[in-house]
C-alpha atoms as an extended CHARMM CRD file, in Angstrom:
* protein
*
       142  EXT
         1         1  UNK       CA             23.4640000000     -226.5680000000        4.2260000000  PROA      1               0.0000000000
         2         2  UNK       CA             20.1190000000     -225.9280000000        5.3260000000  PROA      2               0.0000000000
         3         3  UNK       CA             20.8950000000     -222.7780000000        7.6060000000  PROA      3               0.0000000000
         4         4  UNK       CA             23.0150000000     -222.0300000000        4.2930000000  PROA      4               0.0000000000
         5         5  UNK       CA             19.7300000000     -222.3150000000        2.3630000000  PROA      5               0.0000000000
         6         6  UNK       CA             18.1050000000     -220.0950000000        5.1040000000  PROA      6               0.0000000000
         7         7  UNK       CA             20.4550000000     -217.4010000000        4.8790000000  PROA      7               0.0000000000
         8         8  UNK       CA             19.8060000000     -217.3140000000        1.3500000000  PROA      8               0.0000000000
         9         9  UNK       CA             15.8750000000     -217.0830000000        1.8670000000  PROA      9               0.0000000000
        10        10  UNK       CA             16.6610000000     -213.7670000000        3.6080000000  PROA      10              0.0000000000
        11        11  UNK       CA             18.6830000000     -212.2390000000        1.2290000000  PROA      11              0.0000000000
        12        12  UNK       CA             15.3930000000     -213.2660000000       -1.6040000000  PROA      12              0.0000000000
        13        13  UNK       CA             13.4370000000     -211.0740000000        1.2110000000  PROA      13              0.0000000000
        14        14  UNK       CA             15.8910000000     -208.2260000000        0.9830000000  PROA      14              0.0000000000
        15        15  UNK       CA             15.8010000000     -207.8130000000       -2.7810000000  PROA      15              0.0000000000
        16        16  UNK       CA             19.7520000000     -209.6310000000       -3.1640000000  PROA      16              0.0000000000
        17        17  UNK       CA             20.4440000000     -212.5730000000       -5.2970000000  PROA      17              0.0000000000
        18        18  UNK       CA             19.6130000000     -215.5450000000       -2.8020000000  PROA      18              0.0000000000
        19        19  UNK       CA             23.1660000000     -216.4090000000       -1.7890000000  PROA      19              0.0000000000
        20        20  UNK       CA             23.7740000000     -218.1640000000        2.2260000000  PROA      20              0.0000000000
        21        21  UNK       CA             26.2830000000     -218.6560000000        3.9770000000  PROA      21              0.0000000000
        22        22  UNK       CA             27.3570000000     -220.4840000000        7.6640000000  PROA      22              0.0000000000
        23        23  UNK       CA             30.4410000000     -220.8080000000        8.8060000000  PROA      23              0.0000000000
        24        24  UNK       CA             30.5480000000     -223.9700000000       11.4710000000  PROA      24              0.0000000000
        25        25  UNK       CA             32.9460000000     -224.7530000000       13.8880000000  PROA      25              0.0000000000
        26        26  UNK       CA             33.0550000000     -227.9220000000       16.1210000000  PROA      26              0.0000000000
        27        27  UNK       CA             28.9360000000     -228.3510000000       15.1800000000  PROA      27              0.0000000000
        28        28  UNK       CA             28.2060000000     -224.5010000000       16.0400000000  PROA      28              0.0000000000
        29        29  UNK       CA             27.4440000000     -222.1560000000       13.4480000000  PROA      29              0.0000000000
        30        30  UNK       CA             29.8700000000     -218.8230000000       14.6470000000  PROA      30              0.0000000000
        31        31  UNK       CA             29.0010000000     -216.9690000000       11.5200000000  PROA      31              0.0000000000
        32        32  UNK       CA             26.4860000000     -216.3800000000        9.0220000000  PROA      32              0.0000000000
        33        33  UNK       CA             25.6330000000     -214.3950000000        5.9270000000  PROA      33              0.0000000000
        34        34  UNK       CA             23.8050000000     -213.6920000000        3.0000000000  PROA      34              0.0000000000
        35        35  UNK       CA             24.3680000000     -211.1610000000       -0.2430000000  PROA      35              0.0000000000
        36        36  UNK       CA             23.8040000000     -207.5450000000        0.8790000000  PROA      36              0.0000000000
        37        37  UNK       CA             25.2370000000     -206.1790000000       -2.2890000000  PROA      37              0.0000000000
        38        38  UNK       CA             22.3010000000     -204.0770000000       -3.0900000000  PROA      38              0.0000000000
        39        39  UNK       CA             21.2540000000     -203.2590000000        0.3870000000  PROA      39              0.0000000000
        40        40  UNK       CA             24.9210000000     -201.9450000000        1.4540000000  PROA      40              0.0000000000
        41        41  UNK       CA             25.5460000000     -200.9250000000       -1.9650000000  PROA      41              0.0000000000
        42        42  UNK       CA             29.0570000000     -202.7740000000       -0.8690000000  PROA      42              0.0000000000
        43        43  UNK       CA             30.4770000000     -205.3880000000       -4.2860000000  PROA      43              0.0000000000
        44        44  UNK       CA             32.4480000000     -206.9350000000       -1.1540000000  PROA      44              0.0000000000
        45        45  UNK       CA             28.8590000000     -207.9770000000        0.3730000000  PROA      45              0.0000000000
        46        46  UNK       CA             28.4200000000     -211.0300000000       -0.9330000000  PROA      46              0.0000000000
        47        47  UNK       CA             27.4050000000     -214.0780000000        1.6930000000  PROA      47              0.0000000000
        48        48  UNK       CA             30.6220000000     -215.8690000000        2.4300000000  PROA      48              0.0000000000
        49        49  UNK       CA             32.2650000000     -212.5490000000        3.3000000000  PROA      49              0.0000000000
        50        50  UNK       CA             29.9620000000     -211.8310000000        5.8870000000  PROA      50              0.0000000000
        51        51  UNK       CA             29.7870000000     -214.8770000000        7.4110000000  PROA      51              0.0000000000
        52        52  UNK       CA             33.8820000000     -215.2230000000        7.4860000000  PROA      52              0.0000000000
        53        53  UNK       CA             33.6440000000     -211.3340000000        8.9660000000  PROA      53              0.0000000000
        54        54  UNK       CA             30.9190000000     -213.0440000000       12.1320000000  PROA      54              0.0000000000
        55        55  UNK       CA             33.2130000000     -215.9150000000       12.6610000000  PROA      55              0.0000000000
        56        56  UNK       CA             36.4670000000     -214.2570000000       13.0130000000  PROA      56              0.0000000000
        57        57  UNK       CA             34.8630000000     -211.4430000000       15.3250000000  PROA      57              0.0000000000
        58        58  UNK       CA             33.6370000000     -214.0810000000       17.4930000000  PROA      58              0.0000000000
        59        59  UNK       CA             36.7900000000     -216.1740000000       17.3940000000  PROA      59              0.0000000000
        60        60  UNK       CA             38.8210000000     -212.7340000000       17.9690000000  PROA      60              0.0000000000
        61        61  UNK       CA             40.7600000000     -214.1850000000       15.3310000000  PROA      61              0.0000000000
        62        62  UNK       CA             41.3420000000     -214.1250000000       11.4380000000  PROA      62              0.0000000000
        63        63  UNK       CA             42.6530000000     -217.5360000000       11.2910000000  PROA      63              0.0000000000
        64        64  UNK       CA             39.3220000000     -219.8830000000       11.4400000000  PROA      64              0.0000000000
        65        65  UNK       CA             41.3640000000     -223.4550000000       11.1770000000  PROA      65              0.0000000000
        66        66  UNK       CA             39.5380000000     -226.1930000000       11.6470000000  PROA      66              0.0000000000
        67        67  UNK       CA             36.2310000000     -224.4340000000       10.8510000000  PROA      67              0.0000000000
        68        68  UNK       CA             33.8670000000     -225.6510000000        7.3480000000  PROA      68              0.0000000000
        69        69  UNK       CA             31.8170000000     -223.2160000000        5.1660000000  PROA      69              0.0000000000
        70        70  UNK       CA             28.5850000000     -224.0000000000        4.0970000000  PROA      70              0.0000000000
        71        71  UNK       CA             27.7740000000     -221.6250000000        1.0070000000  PROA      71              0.0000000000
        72        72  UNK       CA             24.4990000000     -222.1200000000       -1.4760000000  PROA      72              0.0000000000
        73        73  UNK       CA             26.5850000000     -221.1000000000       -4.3650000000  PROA      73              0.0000000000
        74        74  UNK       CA             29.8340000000     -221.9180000000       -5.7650000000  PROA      74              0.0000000000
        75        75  UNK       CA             32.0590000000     -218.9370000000       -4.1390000000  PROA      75              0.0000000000
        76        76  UNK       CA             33.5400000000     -216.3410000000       -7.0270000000  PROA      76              0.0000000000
        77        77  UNK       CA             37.0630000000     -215.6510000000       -7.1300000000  PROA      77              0.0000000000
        78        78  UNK       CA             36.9900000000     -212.7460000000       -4.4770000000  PROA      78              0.0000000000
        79        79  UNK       CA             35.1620000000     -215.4680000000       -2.1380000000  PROA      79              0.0000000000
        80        80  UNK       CA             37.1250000000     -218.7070000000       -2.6230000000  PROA      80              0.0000000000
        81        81  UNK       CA             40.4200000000     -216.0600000000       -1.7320000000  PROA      81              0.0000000000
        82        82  UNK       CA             39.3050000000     -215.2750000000        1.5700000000  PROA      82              0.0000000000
        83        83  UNK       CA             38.2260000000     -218.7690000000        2.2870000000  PROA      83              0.0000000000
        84        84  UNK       CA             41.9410000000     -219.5070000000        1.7700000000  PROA      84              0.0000000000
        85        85  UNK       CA             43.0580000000     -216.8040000000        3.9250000000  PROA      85              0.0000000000
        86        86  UNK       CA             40.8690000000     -217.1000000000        6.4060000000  PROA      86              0.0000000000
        87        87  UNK       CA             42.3280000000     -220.9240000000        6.6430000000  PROA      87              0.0000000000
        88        88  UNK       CA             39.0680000000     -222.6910000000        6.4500000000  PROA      88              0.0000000000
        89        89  UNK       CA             39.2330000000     -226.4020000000        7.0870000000  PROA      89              0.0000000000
        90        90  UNK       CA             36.3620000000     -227.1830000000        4.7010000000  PROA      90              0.0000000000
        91        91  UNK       CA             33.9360000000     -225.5830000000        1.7400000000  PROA      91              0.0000000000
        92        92  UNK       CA             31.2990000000     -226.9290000000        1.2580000000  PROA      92              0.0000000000
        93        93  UNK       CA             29.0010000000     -225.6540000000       -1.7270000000  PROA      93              0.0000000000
        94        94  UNK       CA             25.3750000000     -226.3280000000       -3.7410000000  PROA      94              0.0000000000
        95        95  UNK       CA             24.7210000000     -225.1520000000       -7.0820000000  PROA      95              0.0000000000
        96        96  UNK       CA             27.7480000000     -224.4540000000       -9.6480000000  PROA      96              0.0000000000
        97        97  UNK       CA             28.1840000000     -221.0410000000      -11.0990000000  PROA      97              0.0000000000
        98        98  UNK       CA             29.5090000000     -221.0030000000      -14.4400000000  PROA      98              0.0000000000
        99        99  UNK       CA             30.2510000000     -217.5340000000      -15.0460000000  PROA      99              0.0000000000
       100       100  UNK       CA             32.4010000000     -216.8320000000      -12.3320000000  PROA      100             0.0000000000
       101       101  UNK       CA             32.4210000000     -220.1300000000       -9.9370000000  PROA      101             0.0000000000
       102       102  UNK       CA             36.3220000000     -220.1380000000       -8.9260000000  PROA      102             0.0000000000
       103       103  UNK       CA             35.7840000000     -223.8930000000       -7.1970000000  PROA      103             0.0000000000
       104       104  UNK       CA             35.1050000000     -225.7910000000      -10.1490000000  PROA      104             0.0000000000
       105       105  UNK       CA             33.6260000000     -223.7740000000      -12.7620000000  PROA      105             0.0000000000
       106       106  UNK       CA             36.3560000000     -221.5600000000      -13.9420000000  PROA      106             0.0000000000
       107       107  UNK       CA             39.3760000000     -222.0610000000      -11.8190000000  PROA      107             0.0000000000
       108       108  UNK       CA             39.9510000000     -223.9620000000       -8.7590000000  PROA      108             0.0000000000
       109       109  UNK       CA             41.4100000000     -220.8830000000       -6.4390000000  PROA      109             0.0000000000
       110       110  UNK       CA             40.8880000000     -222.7250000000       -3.3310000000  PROA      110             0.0000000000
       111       111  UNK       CA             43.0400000000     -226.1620000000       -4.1790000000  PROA      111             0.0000000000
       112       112  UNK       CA             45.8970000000     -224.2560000000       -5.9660000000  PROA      112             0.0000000000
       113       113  UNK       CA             48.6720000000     -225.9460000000       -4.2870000000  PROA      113             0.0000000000
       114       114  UNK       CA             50.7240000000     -222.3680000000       -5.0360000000  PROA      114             0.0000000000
       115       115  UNK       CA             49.5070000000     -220.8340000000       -2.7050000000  PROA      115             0.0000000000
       116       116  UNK       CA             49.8660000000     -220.9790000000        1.9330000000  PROA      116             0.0000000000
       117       117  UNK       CA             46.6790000000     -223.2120000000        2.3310000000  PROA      117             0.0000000000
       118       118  UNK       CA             44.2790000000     -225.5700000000        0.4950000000  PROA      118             0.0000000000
       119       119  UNK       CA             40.8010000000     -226.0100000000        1.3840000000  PROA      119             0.0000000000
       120       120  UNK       CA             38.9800000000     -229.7290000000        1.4910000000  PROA      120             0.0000000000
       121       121  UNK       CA             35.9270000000     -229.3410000000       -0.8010000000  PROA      121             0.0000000000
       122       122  UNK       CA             32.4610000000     -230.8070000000       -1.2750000000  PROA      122             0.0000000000
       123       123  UNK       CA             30.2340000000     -230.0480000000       -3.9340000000  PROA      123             0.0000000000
       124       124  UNK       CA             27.1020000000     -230.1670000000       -5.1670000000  PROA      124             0.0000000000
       125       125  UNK       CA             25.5010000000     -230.7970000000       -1.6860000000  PROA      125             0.0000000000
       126       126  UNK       CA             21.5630000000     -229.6790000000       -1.7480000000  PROA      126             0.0000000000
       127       127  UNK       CA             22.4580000000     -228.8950000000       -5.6230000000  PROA      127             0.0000000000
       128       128  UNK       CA             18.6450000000     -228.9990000000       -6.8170000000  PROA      128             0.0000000000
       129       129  UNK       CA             17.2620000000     -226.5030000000       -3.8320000000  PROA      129             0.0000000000
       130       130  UNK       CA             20.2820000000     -224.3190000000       -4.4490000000  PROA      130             0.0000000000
       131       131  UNK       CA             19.8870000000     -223.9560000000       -8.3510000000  PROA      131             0.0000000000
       132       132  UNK       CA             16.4500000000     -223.8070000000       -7.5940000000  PROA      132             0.0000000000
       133       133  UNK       CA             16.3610000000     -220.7000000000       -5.2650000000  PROA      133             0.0000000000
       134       134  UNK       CA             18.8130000000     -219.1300000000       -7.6340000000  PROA      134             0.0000000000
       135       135  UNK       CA             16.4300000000     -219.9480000000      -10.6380000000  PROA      135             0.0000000000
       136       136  UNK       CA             13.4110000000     -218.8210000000       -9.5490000000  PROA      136             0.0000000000
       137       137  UNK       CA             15.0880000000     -215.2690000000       -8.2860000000  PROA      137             0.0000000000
       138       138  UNK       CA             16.4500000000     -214.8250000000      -11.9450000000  PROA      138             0.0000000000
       139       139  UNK       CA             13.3730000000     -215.8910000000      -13.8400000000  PROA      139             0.0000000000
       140       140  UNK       CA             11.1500000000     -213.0780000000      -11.9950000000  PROA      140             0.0000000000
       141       141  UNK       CA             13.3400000000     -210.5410000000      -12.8810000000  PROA      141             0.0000000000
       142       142  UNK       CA             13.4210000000     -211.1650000000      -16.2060000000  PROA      142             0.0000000000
């Protein structure tokens, strides 16, 4: 979580909500990401995205099994999809979002036994530095 936290410190540098992400398989980080919304002016550029994009390039492969997700922030519904598709093993997530967290907040997108896959999560990991990061960024624009 701290290279998740990391990620997140670069995206505060670049202007973007402080969102991180790392995408870890077998105790290497193969991908990593942080909100480039603004920067790309892309709504798909948000941290986890980028960071499953890294690891399936280097993987030359979509399917990331057995790999865990370290994110900052509670992933929104576009997110927690492509954590599902892209078959990840594990989330594992900070602070809760309660406008549009699709983990635990609104909807639990990642568990729904409906769909091909289910994801193990953890939550709440590094909670306090998360929120925090996210806090601060909020409070100065305001």
């Amino acid at each position: 979580m701290l290279e998740a936290l990391a990620e997140a410190r670069l995206a505060l540098e670049a202007g973007e909500v402080p969102v991180g992400a790392v995408v870890v398989l077998d105790g290497e980080i193969i991908g990593r990401g942080h909100n480039l919304r603004e920067v790309n002016q892309d709504p798909t550029a948000h941290a986890e995205i980028l960071a499953i994009q890294e690891a399936a390039r280097r993987l030359g492969s979509w399917r990331l099994t057995n790999a865990d997700i370290y994110v900052t922030l509670e992933p929104c519904p576009m997110c927690a999809g492509a954590i599902v598709n892209a078959r990840l093993r594990r989330l594992v997530f900070g602070a809760y979002d309660p406008k549009a967290g699709a983990v635990v907040s609104l909807m639990n997108v990642v568990q729904d036994r409906r769909l091909n896959h289910t994801v193990e999560v953890m939550d709440g990991i590094c909670q306090r530095e998360c929120a925090d990061l996210l806090q601060d960024f909020f409070q100065r624009l305001r």
